[in-house]
Amino acid sequence: MGVVLKVEEGPRRGLEYRAGARTAITIGRSKTTDFHVLDTSMSRVHAVVARDDEGWYVEDCKSSNGLWMGEARIQRERLTDGATFRTGHETVIRFSETDAAAAPPDGEVVVALRCRACGEPISETELVLGEGGRPFHLHCRNLDHLVGTTLGEFKLAETRPPRGDGFYFRAHQPSLSRSATLAVFDAPLVAQAGYRDALLAEVRRASRFLHPNVLQILDFGEARGNCYVVMEHFEGRPLATVLEERRFVVIRGAVKVAREMLAALLYVHEQGAATPWMSPSRVLVSDRHEAKLWLFRDPGQAGRDVTHVEAPYVAPEVAAAKGDVDVEQALVYSVAALLYHMLAGIPPFEGATTAEVTKRTLQGRPPALRRINLKVSPALAGAVESALSRNADDRPATLRAFADQIARASGTR
């Protein structure tokens, strides 16, 4: 018997790995693995599919983001023909067995072309032709070679962590003697039907928000087949990164971040553009506890569902998806949950899956804040916990009211 592993969902959808006599197949984003799947949420060696006396099984190789079947995180599980499992956040792989007569050679990857950017196999489902008809796949690109070059009037100085589809750089604009952040979308991506128009529409939408706590979108340009978005340069990390450290944030700093988030969200809400929850990846925080909202979403990020990382900050009425939702009261809950996490070092509700977090949000109560961090005053703990009420009417009625409440409770007015 031979086996076939096929990526059903994720960045390399359609890619197959076929094996005949092989009894173990490693999976990961490292080129040293047998089934090299380029997904940044996967570990270098993420999992192994192997055979023993009882049949085939899949086993987690101490990955960071886990091995999943449905909503359950697994360590080791038996595989039947047609079974699927998820590695990391996005990639779903289907396992199937083939007849002995049809068993393919070990290590055969079904592919039409190889990517000119990295030399790896590329399936027809992810094929994009770049300049001069060169084949690319979209999720293994690397634009580090642009450092030291110019796009338009911007000289790219260093890379920044990527977000969504874009590659990010700190750049210098000599004409105005200032730094800027550039999000670069390269030719193979822009060549997709409708992508450039969707990108430009998002730039126009996001650039209309002018507030000191919203990251400013400054310009849009094109050079050498690439599109780029110019943003103000802000030395900050995503709040999601800060929260992953699972430590207390300085109380006055946490309150300052929350108040600046509330100010920005109030402005966005008044513009009629607020969504009912705040993602920690959408907040940038500096070492001085300055906060800016990141409102720009490239076409690859638009319209997605709540992720496992965001679930603890979604109000119960939003999670339940029943009836009309007061966006402002839902945002009060979301900011309170983020403030709770900063003060407690853990989110108000935790779980192995999005469904588990949602269930606890709908049915439970978060641990008392002062049982976790005694440095939080009773007044501030009470303000945060009241804003986390399951009943929206028991929370502060507006974003401004919550901002005033935590300012009074913390003595930071």
Short mmCIF file of C-alpha atoms in Angstrom, two decimals:
data_model
loop_
_atom_site.label_atom_id
_atom_site.label_comp_id
_atom_site.label_asym_id
_atom_site.label_seq_id
_atom_site.Cartn_x
_atom_site.Cartn_y
_atom_site.Cartn_z
CA MET A 1 0.00 0.00 0.00
CA GLY A 2 1.07 3.55 -0.71
CA VAL A 3 -0.15 6.76 0.87
CA VAL A 4 -0.94 10.25 -0.37
CA LEU A 5 -0.90 13.39 1.76
CA LYS A 6 -2.70 16.33 0.17
CA VAL A 7 -3.04 19.91 1.45
CA GLU A 8 -6.81 20.55 1.39
CA GLU A 9 -6.73 24.03 2.97
CA GLY A 10 -4.00 26.57 3.64
CA PRO A 11 -1.23 28.47 1.88
CA ARG A 12 -0.16 25.50 -0.29
CA ARG A 13 -3.61 24.10 -1.07
CA GLY A 14 -3.47 21.35 -3.70
CA LEU A 15 0.09 20.21 -2.98
CA GLU A 16 0.45 16.42 -2.68
CA TYR A 17 3.10 14.12 -1.30
CA ARG A 18 3.04 10.51 -2.49
CA ALA A 19 4.90 7.63 -0.91
CA GLY A 20 5.12 3.92 -1.74
CA ALA A 21 7.21 1.78 0.64
CA ARG A 22 7.99 4.60 3.06
CA THR A 23 6.84 4.07 6.66
CA ALA A 24 7.40 7.56 8.09
CA ILE A 25 6.83 11.00 6.53
CA THR A 26 7.83 14.17 8.36
CA ILE A 27 5.80 17.34 7.79
CA GLY A 28 6.88 20.92 8.45
CA ARG A 29 8.13 24.20 7.05
CA SER A 30 11.79 23.15 7.11
CA LYS A 31 13.32 21.99 3.85
CA THR A 32 14.70 19.03 5.77
CA THR A 33 11.21 17.54 6.17
CA ASP A 34 9.80 15.04 3.68
CA PHE A 35 6.62 17.03 3.06
CA HIS A 36 7.81 20.62 3.01
CA VAL A 37 4.69 22.79 3.57
CA LEU A 38 5.42 26.50 3.70
CA ASP A 39 3.02 27.76 6.35
CA THR A 40 4.45 30.26 8.86
CA SER A 41 2.17 28.97 11.64
CA MET A 42 3.79 25.52 11.38
CA SER A 43 6.93 24.47 13.23
CA ARG A 44 10.06 23.47 11.33
CA VAL A 45 9.28 19.81 12.02
CA HIS A 46 5.63 19.90 12.94
CA ALA A 47 4.31 16.33 12.74
CA VAL A 48 5.04 12.86 11.42
CA VAL A 49 2.76 10.42 9.64
CA ALA A 50 4.04 6.91 10.31
CA ARG A 51 3.07 3.25 10.20
CA ASP A 52 3.37 0.56 12.88
CA ASP A 53 1.90 -2.93 13.30
CA GLU A 54 -1.60 -1.53 13.82
CA GLY A 55 -1.62 0.84 10.84
CA TRP A 56 -1.00 4.50 10.10
CA TYR A 57 -1.04 7.31 12.66
CA VAL A 58 -0.15 11.01 12.88
CA GLU A 59 1.87 12.39 15.81
CA ASP A 60 2.72 15.91 16.95
CA CYS A 61 6.48 16.64 17.06
CA LYS A 62 6.34 19.17 19.93
CA SER A 63 4.98 21.88 17.61
CA SER A 64 4.21 25.38 18.84
CA ASN A 65 0.72 25.69 17.37
CA GLY A 66 -0.44 22.13 17.71
CA LEU A 67 -1.86 19.24 15.75
CA TRP A 68 -5.65 19.19 15.46
CA MET A 69 -8.49 16.93 14.39
CA GLY A 70 -11.65 18.99 14.19
CA GLU A 71 -11.69 21.20 17.29
CA ALA A 72 -9.58 18.81 19.37
CA ARG A 73 -5.85 19.20 19.83
CA ILE A 74 -4.18 15.80 19.59
CA GLN A 75 -0.79 14.30 20.37
CA ARG A 76 -1.15 11.05 18.45
CA GLU A 77 -4.12 9.68 16.54
CA ARG A 78 -4.84 6.76 14.24
CA LEU A 79 -5.50 7.58 10.58
CA THR A 80 -8.15 6.03 8.36
CA ASP A 81 -8.50 6.50 4.64
CA GLY A 82 -9.78 10.04 3.98
CA ALA A 83 -8.98 11.37 7.47
CA THR A 84 -7.94 15.02 7.76
CA PHE A 85 -5.85 16.85 10.34
CA ARG A 86 -4.71 20.45 10.80
CA THR A 87 -1.14 21.57 11.41
CA GLY A 88 -0.83 25.03 12.97
CA HIS A 89 -3.52 27.61 12.21
CA GLU A 90 -4.28 27.12 8.52
CA THR A 91 -3.05 23.96 6.82
CA VAL A 92 -5.45 21.01 6.63
CA ILE A 93 -3.97 17.77 5.25
CA ARG A 94 -5.93 14.78 3.95
CA PHE A 95 -4.52 11.25 4.34
CA SER A 96 -5.44 8.56 1.85
CA GLU A 97 -4.16 5.09 0.99
CA THR A 98 -3.60 3.83 -2.54
CA ASP A 99 -3.60 0.32 -4.01
CA ALA A 100 -0.26 -1.47 -4.07
CA ALA A 101 -0.34 -1.54 -7.87
CA ALA A 102 -0.78 2.23 -7.96
CA ALA A 103 1.67 2.99 -5.16
CA PRO A 104 3.85 5.92 -6.24
CA PRO A 105 7.62 6.22 -5.77
CA ASP A 106 8.69 7.44 -2.33
CA GLY A 107 8.85 11.19 -2.03
CA GLU A 108 7.09 12.02 -5.28
CA VAL A 109 5.49 15.47 -5.13
CA VAL A 110 2.73 16.10 -7.64
CA VAL A 111 3.59 19.41 -9.22
CA ALA A 112 3.65 21.14 -12.58
CA LEU A 113 6.36 23.75 -12.01
CA ARG A 114 8.90 25.00 -9.50
CA CYS A 115 8.75 28.46 -7.97
CA ARG A 116 11.39 30.81 -9.36
CA ALA A 117 11.64 32.58 -6.00
CA CYS A 118 12.59 29.59 -3.84
CA GLY A 119 12.89 26.60 -6.18
CA GLU A 120 10.21 24.62 -4.34
CA PRO A 121 7.40 22.71 -6.10
CA ILE A 122 4.29 24.68 -6.99
CA SER A 123 0.87 23.22 -7.75
CA GLU A 124 -1.52 24.58 -10.34
CA THR A 125 -3.91 25.78 -7.65
CA GLU A 126 -1.35 28.30 -6.35
CA LEU A 127 0.44 29.13 -9.60
CA VAL A 128 0.89 32.81 -10.43
CA LEU A 129 2.95 34.02 -13.36
CA GLY A 130 5.14 37.00 -12.61
CA GLU A 131 7.10 39.30 -14.88
CA GLY A 132 8.29 37.54 -18.03
CA GLY A 133 6.00 34.56 -17.37
CA ARG A 134 8.05 33.28 -14.42
CA PRO A 135 6.08 30.93 -12.12
CA PHE A 136 5.65 31.77 -8.44
CA HIS A 137 3.64 30.54 -5.51
CA LEU A 138 2.49 33.28 -3.18
CA HIS A 139 3.34 32.04 0.30
CA CYS A 140 7.08 31.54 0.13
CA ARG A 141 8.14 34.88 -1.24
CA ASN A 142 11.01 36.74 0.36
CA LEU A 143 11.73 40.39 -0.38
CA ASP A 144 14.76 40.79 1.88
CA HIS A 145 16.78 41.63 -1.22
CA LEU A 146 14.94 44.98 -1.38
CA VAL A 147 16.78 46.27 1.71
CA GLY A 148 19.12 49.03 0.54
CA THR A 149 17.14 49.68 -2.66
CA THR A 150 14.50 52.30 -3.35
CA LEU A 151 10.82 52.12 -4.20
CA GLY A 152 9.69 55.48 -5.52
CA GLU A 153 11.39 58.02 -3.27
CA PHE A 154 11.68 55.64 -0.32
CA LYS A 155 14.93 53.87 0.56
CA LEU A 156 14.27 50.59 2.36
CA ALA A 157 16.44 50.36 5.48
CA GLU A 158 15.41 47.13 7.26
CA THR A 159 12.73 44.47 7.31
CA ARG A 160 9.89 44.46 9.81
CA PRO A 161 7.66 41.53 10.82
CA PRO A 162 5.27 40.61 7.98
CA ARG A 163 1.50 41.00 8.30
CA GLY A 164 -1.06 39.36 6.03
CA ASP A 165 0.00 39.38 2.39
CA GLY A 166 2.48 42.24 2.67
CA PHE A 167 6.19 42.48 3.40
CA TYR A 168 7.04 45.34 5.73
CA PHE A 169 10.08 47.61 5.81
CA ARG A 170 11.32 50.61 7.71
CA ALA A 171 12.15 53.17 5.05
CA HIS A 172 13.57 56.70 4.75
CA GLN A 173 11.98 59.48 2.73
CA PRO A 174 14.79 61.97 1.93
CA SER A 175 12.52 64.73 0.58
CA LEU A 176 10.81 65.10 3.96
CA SER A 177 13.72 63.75 6.04
CA ARG A 178 11.52 61.27 7.86
CA SER A 179 11.09 57.56 8.46
CA ALA A 180 8.08 55.64 7.22
CA THR A 181 6.82 52.07 7.19
CA LEU A 182 6.26 50.50 3.77
CA ALA A 183 4.00 47.52 3.15
CA VAL A 184 5.17 46.01 -0.14
CA PHE A 185 2.98 43.74 -2.28
CA ASP A 186 5.10 42.11 -4.98
CA ALA A 187 4.38 41.50 -8.64
CA PRO A 188 3.13 37.87 -8.43
CA LEU A 189 0.57 38.89 -5.81
CA VAL A 190 -0.53 42.06 -7.55
CA ALA A 191 -0.91 40.09 -10.80
CA GLN A 192 -3.90 38.22 -9.37
CA ALA A 193 -7.18 39.32 -10.90
CA GLY A 194 -8.70 42.20 -8.94
CA TYR A 195 -5.99 42.28 -6.26
CA ARG A 196 -4.56 45.72 -7.07
CA ASP A 197 -8.01 47.32 -7.20
CA ALA A 198 -9.00 45.73 -3.87
CA LEU A 199 -5.72 46.90 -2.31
CA LEU A 200 -6.19 50.46 -3.54
CA ALA A 201 -9.79 50.51 -2.28
CA GLU A 202 -8.58 49.46 1.19
CA VAL A 203 -5.89 52.15 1.19
CA ARG A 204 -8.53 54.76 0.37
CA ARG A 205 -10.77 53.47 3.16
CA ALA A 206 -8.08 53.30 5.84
CA SER A 207 -6.39 56.59 4.94
CA ARG A 208 -9.46 58.64 5.87
CA PHE A 209 -9.02 57.92 9.59
CA LEU A 210 -7.04 60.77 11.17
CA HIS A 211 -6.51 60.37 14.90
CA PRO A 212 -3.37 60.41 17.10
CA ASN A 213 -4.10 56.83 18.22
CA VAL A 214 -4.72 55.43 14.74
CA LEU A 215 -1.75 54.46 12.56
CA GLN A 216 -1.81 56.89 9.65
CA ILE A 217 -1.90 55.66 6.03
CA LEU A 218 0.04 58.24 4.03
CA ASP A 219 0.28 57.16 0.40
CA PHE A 220 0.06 54.42 -2.23
CA GLY A 221 2.66 53.85 -4.94
CA GLU A 222 3.89 51.47 -7.64
CA ALA A 223 7.45 50.70 -8.69
CA ARG A 224 9.15 47.85 -10.57
CA GLY A 225 5.94 45.85 -10.69
CA ASN A 226 5.37 46.12 -6.92
CA CYS A 227 2.64 48.06 -5.13
CA TYR A 228 3.44 49.64 -1.79
CA VAL A 229 1.51 51.36 0.96
CA VAL A 230 3.21 54.15 2.93
CA MET A 231 2.37 54.35 6.64
CA GLU A 232 3.62 56.49 9.48
CA HIS A 233 6.56 54.94 11.29
CA PHE A 234 5.73 53.91 14.86
CA GLU A 235 8.12 52.03 17.11
CA GLY A 236 5.74 49.56 18.66
CA ARG A 237 4.95 45.87 18.93
CA PRO A 238 1.56 44.23 18.41
CA LEU A 239 -0.26 43.95 21.72
CA ALA A 240 -0.73 40.25 20.88
CA THR A 241 3.05 39.80 21.10
CA VAL A 242 3.16 41.54 24.49
CA LEU A 243 0.33 39.38 25.82
CA GLU A 244 1.99 36.16 24.65
CA GLU A 245 4.74 36.82 27.20
CA ARG A 246 2.17 36.01 29.93
CA ARG A 247 3.39 38.61 32.38
CA PHE A 248 1.85 41.60 34.12
CA VAL A 249 2.04 44.93 32.31
CA VAL A 250 2.81 47.97 34.51
CA ILE A 251 -0.60 49.01 35.85
CA ARG A 252 -0.39 52.66 34.82
CA GLY A 253 0.96 51.58 31.45
CA ALA A 254 -1.86 49.08 30.93
CA VAL A 255 -4.46 51.73 31.81
CA LYS A 256 -2.80 54.20 29.43
CA VAL A 257 -2.92 51.66 26.59
CA ALA A 258 -6.57 50.90 27.32
CA ARG A 259 -7.55 54.59 27.45
CA GLU A 260 -5.80 55.30 24.15
CA MET A 261 -7.51 52.28 22.57
CA LEU A 262 -10.86 53.58 23.81
CA ALA A 263 -10.17 57.06 22.43
CA ALA A 264 -9.31 55.64 19.02
CA LEU A 265 -12.28 53.25 18.99
CA LEU A 266 -14.65 56.05 19.97
CA TYR A 267 -13.38 58.06 17.00
CA VAL A 268 -13.72 55.10 14.63
CA HIS A 269 -17.19 54.33 16.01
CA GLU A 270 -18.26 57.93 15.38
CA GLN A 271 -17.08 57.49 11.80
CA GLY A 272 -19.46 54.53 11.50
CA ALA A 273 -16.63 52.05 10.88
CA ALA A 274 -16.18 50.17 14.16
CA THR A 275 -16.33 46.37 14.38
CA PRO A 276 -17.73 44.73 17.54
CA TRP A 277 -14.43 43.36 18.87
CA MET A 278 -10.82 44.46 19.12
CA SER A 279 -8.05 42.08 18.09
CA PRO A 280 -4.78 42.37 20.05
CA SER A 281 -2.92 42.05 16.74
CA ARG A 282 -4.60 45.30 15.66
CA VAL A 283 -3.06 47.34 18.48
CA LEU A 284 0.54 48.53 18.41
CA VAL A 285 2.12 49.40 21.76
CA SER A 286 5.38 51.28 22.32
CA ASP A 287 7.79 50.88 25.23
CA ARG A 288 6.27 54.11 26.63
CA HIS A 289 2.82 52.50 26.56
CA GLU A 290 1.60 54.56 23.65
CA ALA A 291 -1.05 52.77 21.60
CA LYS A 292 -2.13 53.01 17.98
CA LEU A 293 -4.85 51.05 16.20
CA TRP A 294 -3.91 49.30 12.97
CA LEU A 295 -6.96 49.72 10.72
CA PHE A 296 -5.43 48.77 7.36
CA ARG A 297 -6.40 45.29 6.14
CA ASP A 298 -4.97 43.96 2.91
CA PRO A 299 -7.27 41.91 0.63
CA GLY A 300 -5.95 38.64 2.06
CA GLN A 301 -7.09 39.62 5.57
CA ALA A 302 -10.57 40.87 4.70
CA GLY A 303 -13.71 39.06 5.80
CA ARG A 304 -12.10 36.39 7.99
CA ASP A 305 -13.73 34.84 11.05
CA VAL A 306 -12.71 35.28 14.69
CA THR A 307 -9.48 33.40 15.36
CA HIS A 308 -8.52 31.40 18.45
CA VAL A 309 -6.21 34.26 19.49
CA GLU A 310 -9.07 36.78 19.31
CA ALA A 311 -11.82 34.68 20.92
CA PRO A 312 -11.10 35.73 24.56
CA TYR A 313 -11.82 39.38 23.64
CA VAL A 314 -15.18 38.84 21.94
CA ALA A 315 -18.29 39.86 23.92
CA PRO A 316 -20.77 37.08 24.75
CA GLU A 317 -23.53 38.60 22.62
CA VAL A 318 -21.18 38.71 19.63
CA ALA A 319 -19.94 35.16 20.24
CA ALA A 320 -23.53 33.91 20.50
CA ALA A 321 -24.43 35.65 17.22
CA LYS A 322 -28.02 36.15 18.35
CA GLY A 323 -29.98 39.32 17.60
CA ASP A 324 -28.74 42.86 17.21
CA VAL A 325 -25.53 43.85 18.96
CA ASP A 326 -24.73 47.25 20.42
CA VAL A 327 -21.29 47.73 18.88
CA GLU A 328 -20.14 50.24 21.49
CA GLN A 329 -21.03 48.02 24.46
CA ALA A 330 -19.42 45.04 22.71
CA LEU A 331 -16.25 47.10 22.31
CA VAL A 332 -16.34 48.04 26.00
CA TYR A 333 -16.21 44.31 26.78
CA SER A 334 -13.40 43.75 24.25
CA VAL A 335 -11.16 46.50 25.65
CA ALA A 336 -11.93 45.37 29.22
CA ALA A 337 -10.84 41.83 28.28
CA LEU A 338 -7.58 43.17 26.84
CA LEU A 339 -7.00 45.30 29.94
CA TYR A 340 -7.73 42.28 32.15
CA HIS A 341 -5.12 40.29 30.20
CA MET A 342 -2.52 43.05 30.61
CA LEU A 343 -3.15 43.23 34.36
CA ALA A 344 -3.50 39.49 35.01
CA GLY A 345 -0.99 38.08 32.53
CA ILE A 346 -3.70 35.71 31.24
CA PRO A 347 -6.93 36.32 29.28
CA PRO A 348 -10.27 36.25 31.12
CA PHE A 349 -11.10 32.91 29.49
CA GLU A 350 -8.78 30.27 28.07
CA GLY A 351 -9.32 27.05 26.14
CA ALA A 352 -7.68 24.72 23.65
CA THR A 353 -10.05 25.73 20.84
CA THR A 354 -12.12 28.71 19.75
CA ALA A 355 -15.29 26.76 20.59
CA GLU A 356 -14.05 26.04 24.12
CA VAL A 357 -13.18 29.70 24.76
CA THR A 358 -16.56 30.77 23.41
CA LYS A 359 -18.41 28.28 25.63
CA ARG A 360 -16.62 29.59 28.73
CA THR A 361 -17.33 33.19 27.69
CA LEU A 362 -21.05 32.40 27.41
CA GLN A 363 -21.33 30.40 30.63
CA GLY A 364 -18.56 31.32 33.05
CA ARG A 365 -17.00 34.19 34.94
CA PRO A 366 -13.34 35.17 34.73
CA PRO A 367 -11.14 34.64 37.82
CA ALA A 368 -11.21 37.61 40.20
CA LEU A 369 -8.50 39.99 39.06
CA ARG A 370 -7.09 40.67 42.53
CA ARG A 371 -6.69 36.94 43.18
CA ILE A 372 -4.13 36.99 40.38
CA ASN A 373 -2.51 40.40 40.84
CA LEU A 374 -2.80 42.03 44.28
CA LYS A 375 -1.20 45.23 42.97
CA VAL A 376 -4.42 46.04 41.11
CA SER A 377 -6.57 48.30 43.28
CA PRO A 378 -10.08 47.16 44.27
CA ALA A 379 -11.55 50.11 42.37
CA LEU A 380 -9.73 49.27 39.12
CA ALA A 381 -10.46 45.55 39.46
CA GLY A 382 -14.14 46.36 39.98
CA ALA A 383 -14.23 48.64 36.92
CA VAL A 384 -12.68 45.98 34.70
CA GLU A 385 -14.84 43.15 36.02
CA SER A 386 -18.08 45.14 35.65
CA ALA A 387 -17.17 45.85 32.03
CA LEU A 388 -16.78 42.08 31.53
CA SER A 389 -20.36 41.37 32.57
CA ARG A 390 -22.15 38.84 30.37
CA ASN A 391 -25.14 41.17 30.36
CA ALA A 392 -24.34 44.15 28.14
CA ASP A 393 -26.67 46.42 30.15
CA ASP A 394 -24.52 45.91 33.25
CA ARG A 395 -21.43 47.34 31.55
CA PRO A 396 -20.57 51.02 31.11
CA ALA A 397 -22.94 52.26 28.42
CA THR A 398 -20.31 53.91 26.21
CA LEU A 399 -16.62 53.80 25.41
CA ARG A 400 -16.20 57.28 26.90
CA ALA A 401 -17.91 56.22 30.13
CA PHE A 402 -15.58 53.21 30.48
CA ALA A 403 -12.53 55.40 29.79
CA ASP A 404 -13.63 57.82 32.52
CA GLN A 405 -14.34 54.94 34.92
CA ILE A 406 -10.90 53.33 34.63
CA ALA A 407 -9.23 56.75 34.79
CA ARG A 408 -10.95 57.50 38.10
CA ALA A 409 -10.32 54.00 39.45
CA SER A 410 -6.61 54.17 38.65
CA GLY A 411 -6.07 57.83 39.57
CA THR A 412 -4.72 58.63 36.10
CA ARG A 413 -7.08 61.42 35.05
#
